[in-house]
mmCIF file of N, CA and C in Angstrom:
data_model
loop_
_atom_site.group_PDB
_atom_site.id
_atom_site.type_symbol
_atom_site.label_atom_id
_atom_site.label_comp_id
_atom_site.label_asym_id
_atom_site.label_seq_id
_atom_site.Cartn_x
_atom_site.Cartn_y
_atom_site.Cartn_z
ATOM 1 N N UNK H 12 -40.026 14.811 11.045
ATOM 2 C CA UNK H 12 -38.339 15.416 11.195
ATOM 3 C C UNK H 12 -38.938 14.570 12.815
ATOM 4 N N UNK H 13 -40.342 15.356 13.446
ATOM 5 C CA UNK H 13 -40.084 14.934 14.898
ATOM 6 C C UNK H 13 -39.982 13.624 15.128
ATOM 7 N N UNK H 14 -40.176 12.269 13.996
ATOM 8 C CA UNK H 14 -39.802 11.210 14.394
ATOM 9 C C UNK H 14 -38.910 10.650 14.780
ATOM 10 N N UNK H 15 -38.111 12.023 13.216
ATOM 11 C CA UNK H 15 -36.701 11.433 13.645
ATOM 12 C C UNK H 15 -35.418 11.459 14.933
ATOM 13 N N UNK H 16 -36.268 12.798 15.382
ATOM 14 C CA UNK H 16 -35.670 13.632 16.359
ATOM 15 C C UNK H 16 -36.299 11.783 18.106
ATOM 16 N N UNK H 17 -37.387 12.298 18.162
ATOM 17 C CA UNK H 17 -37.640 11.255 19.114
ATOM 18 C C UNK H 17 -37.768 10.166 18.825
ATOM 19 N N UNK H 18 -36.674 8.845 17.465
ATOM 20 C CA UNK H 18 -36.617 8.176 17.863
ATOM 21 C C UNK H 18 -34.670 8.190 18.303
ATOM 22 N N UNK H 19 -34.592 9.084 17.622
ATOM 23 C CA UNK H 19 -33.244 9.104 18.153
ATOM 24 C C UNK H 19 -32.985 9.479 19.148
ATOM 25 N N UNK H 20 -34.159 10.767 20.510
ATOM 26 C CA UNK H 20 -33.302 10.210 21.533
ATOM 27 C C UNK H 20 -33.845 8.928 21.946
ATOM 28 N N UNK H 21 -34.269 8.708 21.688
ATOM 29 C CA UNK H 21 -35.133 6.929 22.194
ATOM 30 C C UNK H 21 -34.080 6.516 22.439
ATOM 31 N N UNK H 22 -32.668 6.348 21.331
ATOM 32 C CA UNK H 22 -31.826 5.294 20.957
ATOM 33 C C UNK H 22 -30.898 5.902 21.656
ATOM 34 N N UNK H 23 -30.793 7.189 21.907
ATOM 35 C CA UNK H 23 -30.102 7.569 23.100
ATOM 36 C C UNK H 23 -29.745 7.599 24.531
ATOM 37 N N UNK H 24 -31.230 7.346 24.739
ATOM 38 C CA UNK H 24 -31.531 7.012 25.968
ATOM 39 C C UNK H 24 -31.361 4.886 25.957
ATOM 40 N N UNK H 25 -31.724 5.406 25.352
ATOM 41 C CA UNK H 25 -31.303 3.344 25.732
ATOM 42 C C UNK H 25 -29.728 3.069 25.736
ATOM 43 N N UNK H 26 -29.432 4.253 24.600
ATOM 44 C CA UNK H 26 -27.791 3.488 24.542
ATOM 45 C C UNK H 26 -26.998 3.952 25.583
ATOM 46 N N UNK H 27 -27.490 5.206 26.442
ATOM 47 C CA UNK H 27 -27.373 5.724 28.449
ATOM 48 C C UNK H 27 -27.395 4.816 29.090
ATOM 49 N N UNK H 28 -28.848 4.204 28.887
ATOM 50 C CA UNK H 28 -28.778 3.491 29.967
ATOM 51 C C UNK H 28 -28.522 1.841 29.565
ATOM 52 N N UNK H 29 -27.940 1.467 28.477
ATOM 53 C CA UNK H 29 -27.064 -0.625 28.469
ATOM 54 C C UNK H 29 -26.338 0.569 28.471
ATOM 55 N N UNK H 30 -25.744 1.224 28.600
ATOM 56 C CA UNK H 30 -23.716 1.505 29.119
ATOM 57 C C UNK H 30 -22.890 1.444 30.046
ATOM 58 N N UNK H 31 -24.583 2.281 31.197
ATOM 59 C CA UNK H 31 -24.301 3.009 32.356
ATOM 60 C C UNK H 31 -24.316 1.173 32.992
ATOM 61 N N UNK H 32 -25.949 0.410 33.391
ATOM 62 C CA UNK H 32 -25.694 -0.663 33.455
ATOM 63 C C UNK H 32 -23.993 -1.627 33.218
ATOM 64 N N UNK H 33 -23.875 -1.431 32.247
ATOM 65 C CA UNK H 33 -22.165 -2.620 31.911
ATOM 66 C C UNK H 33 -20.681 -1.484 33.099
ATOM 67 N N UNK H 34 -21.283 -0.824 32.693
ATOM 68 C CA UNK H 34 -19.725 0.462 33.690
ATOM 69 C C UNK H 34 -20.089 0.753 34.627
ATOM 70 N N UNK H 35 -21.168 1.020 34.935
ATOM 71 C CA UNK H 35 -21.146 1.977 36.305
ATOM 72 C C UNK H 35 -20.944 0.517 37.512
ATOM 73 N N UNK H 36 -19.918 0.719 38.591
ATOM 74 C CA UNK H 36 -20.329 -0.559 39.849
ATOM 75 C C UNK H 36 -21.177 -0.395 40.081
ATOM 76 N N UNK H 37 -21.409 -0.900 40.980
ATOM 77 C CA UNK H 37 -22.188 -1.494 42.078
ATOM 78 C C UNK H 37 -22.844 -0.202 42.892
ATOM 79 N N UNK H 38 -24.311 -0.411 43.404
ATOM 80 C CA UNK H 38 -24.625 0.693 43.788
ATOM 81 C C UNK H 38 -23.855 0.711 45.564
ATOM 82 N N UNK H 39 -23.006 -0.591 46.307
ATOM 83 C CA UNK H 39 -22.972 -0.314 47.598
ATOM 84 C C UNK H 39 -21.085 0.274 46.535
ATOM 85 N N UNK H 40 -20.695 0.413 46.091
ATOM 86 C CA UNK H 40 -19.736 1.016 46.082
ATOM 87 C C UNK H 40 -19.623 2.169 46.441
ATOM 88 N N UNK H 41 -21.190 2.608 45.422
ATOM 89 C CA UNK H 41 -20.581 4.184 44.786
ATOM 90 C C UNK H 41 -21.251 4.910 46.123
ATOM 91 N N UNK H 42 -22.084 3.768 47.135
ATOM 92 C CA UNK H 42 -22.608 4.242 48.977
ATOM 93 C C UNK H 42 -21.481 4.597 49.793
ATOM 94 N N UNK H 43 -20.354 3.495 48.928
ATOM 95 C CA UNK H 43 -19.178 4.133 49.693
ATOM 96 C C UNK H 43 -18.933 2.591 51.128
ATOM 97 N N UNK H 44 -19.695 1.670 49.898
ATOM 98 C CA UNK H 44 -19.962 0.288 51.912
ATOM 99 C C UNK H 44 -18.495 -0.773 51.936
ATOM 100 N N UNK H 45 -18.590 -0.184 53.663
ATOM 101 C CA UNK H 45 -17.605 -0.676 53.509
ATOM 102 C C UNK H 45 -16.689 -2.113 54.113
ATOM 103 N N UNK H 46 -18.232 -2.853 53.832
ATOM 104 C CA UNK H 46 -18.268 -3.950 54.484
ATOM 105 C C UNK H 46 -17.268 -4.928 52.617
ATOM 106 N N UNK H 47 -18.052 -4.502 52.053
ATOM 107 C CA UNK H 47 -17.993 -5.087 50.383
ATOM 108 C C UNK H 47 -15.821 -4.001 50.230
ATOM 109 N N UNK H 48 -15.826 -3.202 50.965
ATOM 110 C CA UNK H 48 -13.966 -2.655 51.021
ATOM 111 C C UNK H 48 -13.631 -3.945 51.457
ATOM 112 N N UNK H 49 -13.724 -3.908 52.936
ATOM 113 C CA UNK H 49 -13.595 -5.541 54.148
ATOM 114 C C UNK H 49 -12.585 -6.624 52.891
ATOM 115 N N UNK H 50 -14.586 -7.638 52.347
ATOM 116 C CA UNK H 50 -14.025 -8.366 51.776
ATOM 117 C C UNK H 50 -13.605 -8.447 50.001
ATOM 118 N N UNK H 51 -13.103 -7.394 50.281
ATOM 119 C CA UNK H 51 -12.477 -6.761 48.227
ATOM 120 C C UNK H 51 -11.921 -7.693 48.253
ATOM 121 N N UNK H 52 -10.695 -9.083 48.141
ATOM 122 C CA UNK H 52 -9.312 -9.414 48.008
ATOM 123 C C UNK H 52 -8.244 -8.184 47.422
ATOM 124 N N UNK H 53 -7.329 -8.062 48.263
ATOM 125 C CA UNK H 53 -6.685 -6.900 47.697
ATOM 126 C C UNK H 53 -5.716 -6.288 46.674
ATOM 127 N N UNK H 54 -5.330 -5.735 45.847
ATOM 128 C CA UNK H 54 -4.685 -5.886 44.980
ATOM 129 C C UNK H 54 -2.864 -5.340 44.783
ATOM 130 N N UNK H 55 -2.280 -6.457 45.066
ATOM 131 C CA UNK H 55 -1.489 -6.133 45.360
ATOM 132 C C UNK H 55 -0.177 -4.733 44.023
ATOM 133 N N UNK H 56 -0.072 -4.918 44.547
ATOM 134 C CA UNK H 56 1.705 -3.688 43.680
ATOM 135 C C UNK H 56 2.678 -3.439 44.114
ATOM 136 N N UNK H 57 2.906 -4.093 43.577
ATOM 137 C CA UNK H 57 4.153 -4.668 43.866
ATOM 138 C C UNK H 57 5.319 -3.056 43.350
ATOM 139 N N UNK H 58 6.784 -1.731 44.264
ATOM 140 C CA UNK H 58 7.355 -0.699 44.273
ATOM 141 C C UNK H 58 8.462 -0.902 43.923
ATOM 142 N N UNK H 59 8.758 -0.153 43.627
ATOM 143 C CA UNK H 59 10.543 -0.392 43.374
ATOM 144 C C UNK H 59 11.030 1.072 43.979
ATOM 145 N N UNK H 60 12.232 0.917 44.396
ATOM 146 C CA UNK H 60 12.899 2.459 45.601
ATOM 147 C C UNK H 60 13.602 3.219 44.614
ATOM 148 N N UNK H 61 12.070 4.549 43.619
ATOM 149 C CA UNK H 61 11.641 5.889 42.998
ATOM 150 C C UNK H 61 11.268 6.362 43.690
ATOM 151 N N UNK H 62 11.915 8.195 43.597
ATOM 152 C CA UNK H 62 11.318 8.761 43.986
ATOM 153 C C UNK H 62 9.462 8.826 43.999
ATOM 154 N N UNK H 63 9.475 9.154 42.902
ATOM 155 C CA UNK H 63 7.869 8.844 42.468
ATOM 156 C C UNK H 63 7.022 7.713 42.448
ATOM 157 N N UNK H 64 7.147 7.033 43.172
ATOM 158 C CA UNK H 64 6.731 5.492 43.600
ATOM 159 C C UNK H 64 5.954 5.971 44.348
ATOM 160 N N UNK H 65 6.334 6.341 45.755
ATOM 161 C CA UNK H 65 6.280 6.707 46.690
ATOM 162 C C UNK H 65 4.666 7.860 46.958
ATOM 163 N N UNK H 66 4.247 8.104 46.128
ATOM 164 C CA UNK H 66 3.178 9.118 46.393
ATOM 165 C C UNK H 66 2.053 7.896 46.144
ATOM 166 N N UNK H 67 2.346 6.260 45.858
ATOM 167 C CA UNK H 67 1.422 5.365 46.090
ATOM 168 C C UNK H 67 0.839 5.044 47.742
ATOM 169 N N UNK H 68 2.325 5.217 48.848
ATOM 170 C CA UNK H 68 1.883 5.167 49.886
ATOM 171 C C UNK H 68 1.459 5.916 50.408
ATOM 172 N N UNK H 69 1.456 7.416 49.988
ATOM 173 C CA UNK H 69 1.101 8.863 50.760
ATOM 174 C C UNK H 69 -0.343 8.503 50.010
ATOM 175 N N UNK H 70 -0.397 8.214 49.011
ATOM 176 C CA UNK H 70 -2.042 7.453 49.218
ATOM 177 C C UNK H 70 -2.416 6.925 49.621
ATOM 178 N N UNK H 71 -1.864 5.293 50.065
ATOM 179 C CA UNK H 71 -2.348 5.100 51.253
ATOM 180 C C UNK H 71 -2.509 5.413 51.714
ATOM 181 N N UNK H 72 -1.878 6.305 52.256
ATOM 182 C CA UNK H 72 -2.160 6.584 54.076
ATOM 183 C C UNK H 72 -2.612 7.546 54.542
ATOM 184 N N UNK H 73 -2.571 8.687 53.281
ATOM 185 C CA UNK H 73 -4.210 9.549 53.908
ATOM 186 C C UNK H 73 -5.128 9.093 53.466
ATOM 187 N N UNK H 74 -5.079 8.244 52.755
ATOM 188 C CA UNK H 74 -6.966 6.603 52.537
ATOM 189 C C UNK H 74 -7.648 6.650 51.355
ATOM 190 N N UNK H 75 -6.720 7.647 50.675
ATOM 191 C CA UNK H 75 -7.753 7.569 48.530
ATOM 192 C C UNK H 75 -8.046 5.879 48.806
ATOM 193 N N UNK H 76 -7.113 5.387 49.035
ATOM 194 C CA UNK H 76 -7.646 3.913 48.192
ATOM 195 C C UNK H 76 -9.238 3.771 49.174
ATOM 196 N N UNK H 77 -8.862 3.441 50.453
ATOM 197 C CA UNK H 77 -9.887 3.172 51.223
ATOM 198 C C UNK H 77 -11.800 4.201 50.418
ATOM 199 N N UNK H 78 -11.293 5.665 50.598
ATOM 200 C CA UNK H 78 -12.188 6.288 50.843
ATOM 201 C C UNK H 78 -13.330 6.242 49.079
ATOM 202 N N UNK H 79 -11.355 4.998 48.038
ATOM 203 C CA UNK H 79 -12.403 4.637 46.680
ATOM 204 C C UNK H 79 -13.081 3.571 46.656
ATOM 205 N N UNK H 80 -12.560 3.063 48.243
ATOM 206 C CA UNK H 80 -13.191 1.534 47.606
ATOM 207 C C UNK H 80 -12.451 0.724 47.364
ATOM 208 N N UNK H 81 -11.018 1.139 47.040
ATOM 209 C CA UNK H 81 -10.198 -0.471 46.850
ATOM 210 C C UNK H 81 -9.590 -1.017 47.221
ATOM 211 N N UNK H 82 -9.570 -1.724 47.187
ATOM 212 C CA UNK H 82 -8.246 -2.445 48.630
ATOM 213 C C UNK H 82 -7.342 -2.583 47.848
ATOM 214 N N UNK H 83 -5.416 -1.864 48.472
ATOM 215 C CA UNK H 83 -4.694 -1.904 48.448
ATOM 216 C C UNK H 83 -3.616 -2.257 48.349
ATOM 217 N N UNK H 84 -2.395 -3.435 48.827
ATOM 218 C CA UNK H 84 -1.698 -4.235 49.578
ATOM 219 C C UNK H 84 -0.607 -3.551 48.354
ATOM 220 N N UNK H 85 0.382 -2.665 49.246
ATOM 221 C CA UNK H 85 1.530 -2.159 48.145
ATOM 222 C C UNK H 85 2.596 -2.665 49.249
ATOM 223 N N UNK H 86 3.757 -3.373 48.307
ATOM 224 C CA UNK H 86 4.998 -4.138 48.455
ATOM 225 C C UNK H 86 6.105 -2.852 47.368
ATOM 226 N N UNK H 87 7.432 -2.688 49.559
ATOM 227 C CA UNK H 87 8.189 -1.960 48.532
ATOM 228 C C UNK H 87 9.387 -3.175 48.101
ATOM 229 N N UNK H 88 9.952 -3.374 46.994
ATOM 230 C CA UNK H 88 10.926 -4.153 46.990
ATOM 231 C C UNK H 88 12.419 -3.375 45.977
ATOM 232 N N UNK H 89 13.976 -3.185 47.036
ATOM 233 C CA UNK H 89 14.432 -2.601 46.707
ATOM 234 C C UNK H 89 15.096 -3.021 45.416
ATOM 235 N N UNK H 90 15.474 -4.587 45.183
ATOM 236 C CA UNK H 90 15.728 -5.638 44.043
ATOM 237 C C UNK H 90 15.078 -4.216 43.031
ATOM 238 N N UNK H 91 16.444 -4.310 42.260
ATOM 239 C CA UNK H 91 15.276 -4.153 40.537
ATOM 240 C C UNK H 91 14.503 -5.463 39.749
ATOM 241 N N UNK H 92 15.818 -6.131 39.737
ATOM 242 C CA UNK H 92 16.035 -7.226 39.336
ATOM 243 C C UNK H 92 15.549 -8.411 39.706
ATOM 244 N N UNK H 93 15.072 -8.594 41.091
ATOM 245 C CA UNK H 93 13.595 -9.228 41.947
ATOM 246 C C UNK H 93 12.073 -8.443 41.314
ATOM 247 N N UNK H 94 12.310 -6.792 41.822
ATOM 248 C CA UNK H 94 11.462 -6.938 41.382
ATOM 249 C C UNK H 94 10.189 -7.333 40.023
ATOM 250 N N UNK H 95 11.312 -7.359 39.013
ATOM 251 C CA UNK H 95 11.021 -7.797 37.949
ATOM 252 C C UNK H 95 10.555 -8.870 37.250
ATOM 253 N N UNK H 96 11.239 -9.660 38.880
ATOM 254 C CA UNK H 96 11.445 -11.525 38.311
ATOM 255 C C UNK H 96 9.662 -11.767 39.451
ATOM 256 N N UNK H 97 9.872 -11.104 40.197
ATOM 257 C CA UNK H 97 8.353 -10.924 41.296
ATOM 258 C C UNK H 97 7.410 -10.886 39.952
ATOM 259 N N UNK H 98 6.844 -9.861 39.827
ATOM 260 C CA UNK H 98 6.053 -9.089 38.775
ATOM 261 C C UNK H 98 5.499 -10.661 37.676
ATOM 262 N N UNK H 99 6.734 -11.036 36.762
ATOM 263 C CA UNK H 99 6.559 -11.965 35.547
ATOM 264 C C UNK H 99 6.402 -13.172 36.172
ATOM 265 N N UNK H 100 6.116 -13.403 37.801
ATOM 266 C CA UNK H 100 5.967 -14.884 37.861
ATOM 267 C C UNK H 100 4.702 -14.495 39.001
ATOM 268 N N UNK H 101 4.269 -14.117 38.786
ATOM 269 C CA UNK H 101 2.964 -13.588 38.993
ATOM 270 C C UNK H 101 2.485 -13.622 40.683
ATOM 271 N N UNK H 102 3.454 -12.996 41.070
ATOM 272 C CA UNK H 102 3.201 -12.700 42.466
ATOM 273 C C UNK H 102 2.542 -11.585 43.580
ATOM 274 N N UNK H 103 2.153 -10.565 41.643
ATOM 275 C CA UNK H 103 2.180 -9.148 42.161
ATOM 276 C C UNK H 103 1.532 -8.900 40.932
ATOM 277 N N UNK H 104 -0.359 -8.505 41.326
ATOM 278 C CA UNK H 104 -1.150 -7.718 40.121
ATOM 279 C C UNK H 104 -0.852 -6.823 39.706
ATOM 280 N N UNK H 105 -0.065 -6.807 39.756
ATOM 281 C CA UNK H 105 1.196 -4.824 39.391
ATOM 282 C C UNK H 105 1.705 -4.499 39.525
ATOM 283 N N UNK H 106 2.635 -3.916 38.735
ATOM 284 C CA UNK H 106 3.521 -3.690 39.838
ATOM 285 C C UNK H 106 4.169 -2.068 39.542
ATOM 286 N N UNK H 107 3.977 -1.249 39.743
ATOM 287 C CA UNK H 107 4.807 0.488 38.931
ATOM 288 C C UNK H 107 5.959 0.773 39.036
ATOM 289 N N UNK H 108 6.642 1.008 37.776
ATOM 290 C CA UNK H 108 7.952 1.248 37.985
ATOM 291 C C UNK H 108 7.848 1.320 35.643
ATOM 292 N N UNK H 109 8.547 0.651 35.424
ATOM 293 C CA UNK H 109 9.307 2.360 34.733
ATOM 294 C C UNK H 109 8.859 1.604 33.175
ATOM 295 N N UNK H 110 8.240 2.429 32.617
ATOM 296 C CA UNK H 110 7.380 1.697 31.608
ATOM 297 C C UNK H 110 7.851 0.896 30.625
ATOM 298 N N UNK H 111 9.181 1.086 29.865
ATOM 299 C CA UNK H 111 9.761 0.593 28.818
ATOM 300 C C UNK H 111 9.974 -1.130 29.243
ATOM 301 N N UNK H 112 10.272 -0.543 31.121
ATOM 302 C CA UNK H 112 11.254 -2.561 31.359
ATOM 303 C C UNK H 112 9.315 -2.757 31.389
ATOM 304 N N UNK H 113 8.320 -2.321 31.880
ATOM 305 C CA UNK H 113 7.100 -3.656 32.448
ATOM 306 C C UNK H 113 6.352 -3.853 30.820
ATOM 307 N N UNK H 114 6.681 -2.754 29.850
ATOM 308 C CA UNK H 114 6.413 -3.204 28.237
ATOM 309 C C UNK H 114 7.306 -4.763 28.718
ATOM 310 N N UNK H 115 8.155 -4.734 28.482
ATOM 311 C CA UNK H 115 9.181 -6.211 27.736
ATOM 312 C C UNK H 115 8.928 -6.913 28.433
ATOM 313 N N UNK H 116 8.298 -6.672 29.885
ATOM 314 C CA UNK H 116 7.584 -8.161 30.732
ATOM 315 C C UNK H 116 6.463 -8.617 30.442
ATOM 316 N N UNK H 117 5.430 -7.260 29.810
ATOM 317 C CA UNK H 117 4.305 -8.098 28.754
ATOM 318 C C UNK H 117 4.637 -9.485 28.456
ATOM 319 N N UNK H 118 5.563 -7.868 27.081
ATOM 320 C CA UNK H 118 5.746 -8.842 25.903
ATOM 321 C C UNK H 118 6.028 -10.716 25.783
ATOM 322 N N UNK H 119 6.887 -11.019 27.271
ATOM 323 C CA UNK H 119 8.066 -11.945 27.467
ATOM 324 C C UNK H 119 7.154 -12.769 28.000
ATOM 325 N N UNK H 120 5.988 -12.270 28.614
ATOM 326 C CA UNK H 120 5.204 -13.146 29.864
ATOM 327 C C UNK H 120 5.017 -14.457 28.220
#
């Protein structure tokens, strides 16, 4: 019985070690290396004019992206149809919009 428990403990330890090496970010990310942040290509996000989308701008102003070592470039597009066209043409990495419209765009690409 003790060998089974020990074997299971070793298995769990190895599984955690393997998963953490795959899914945990690099040490420079954990230590807040600003050089890595500065060299990182920005994630281009497009937003349309909608009240709840401005939380992204608030997060940027308060420095939440930089604090978490994420380089984000936010672009506000007032025309909703242009907003969807830009995303489907690949000009942006992502959009913050209506979920159903985003799903429709991803299915059409």
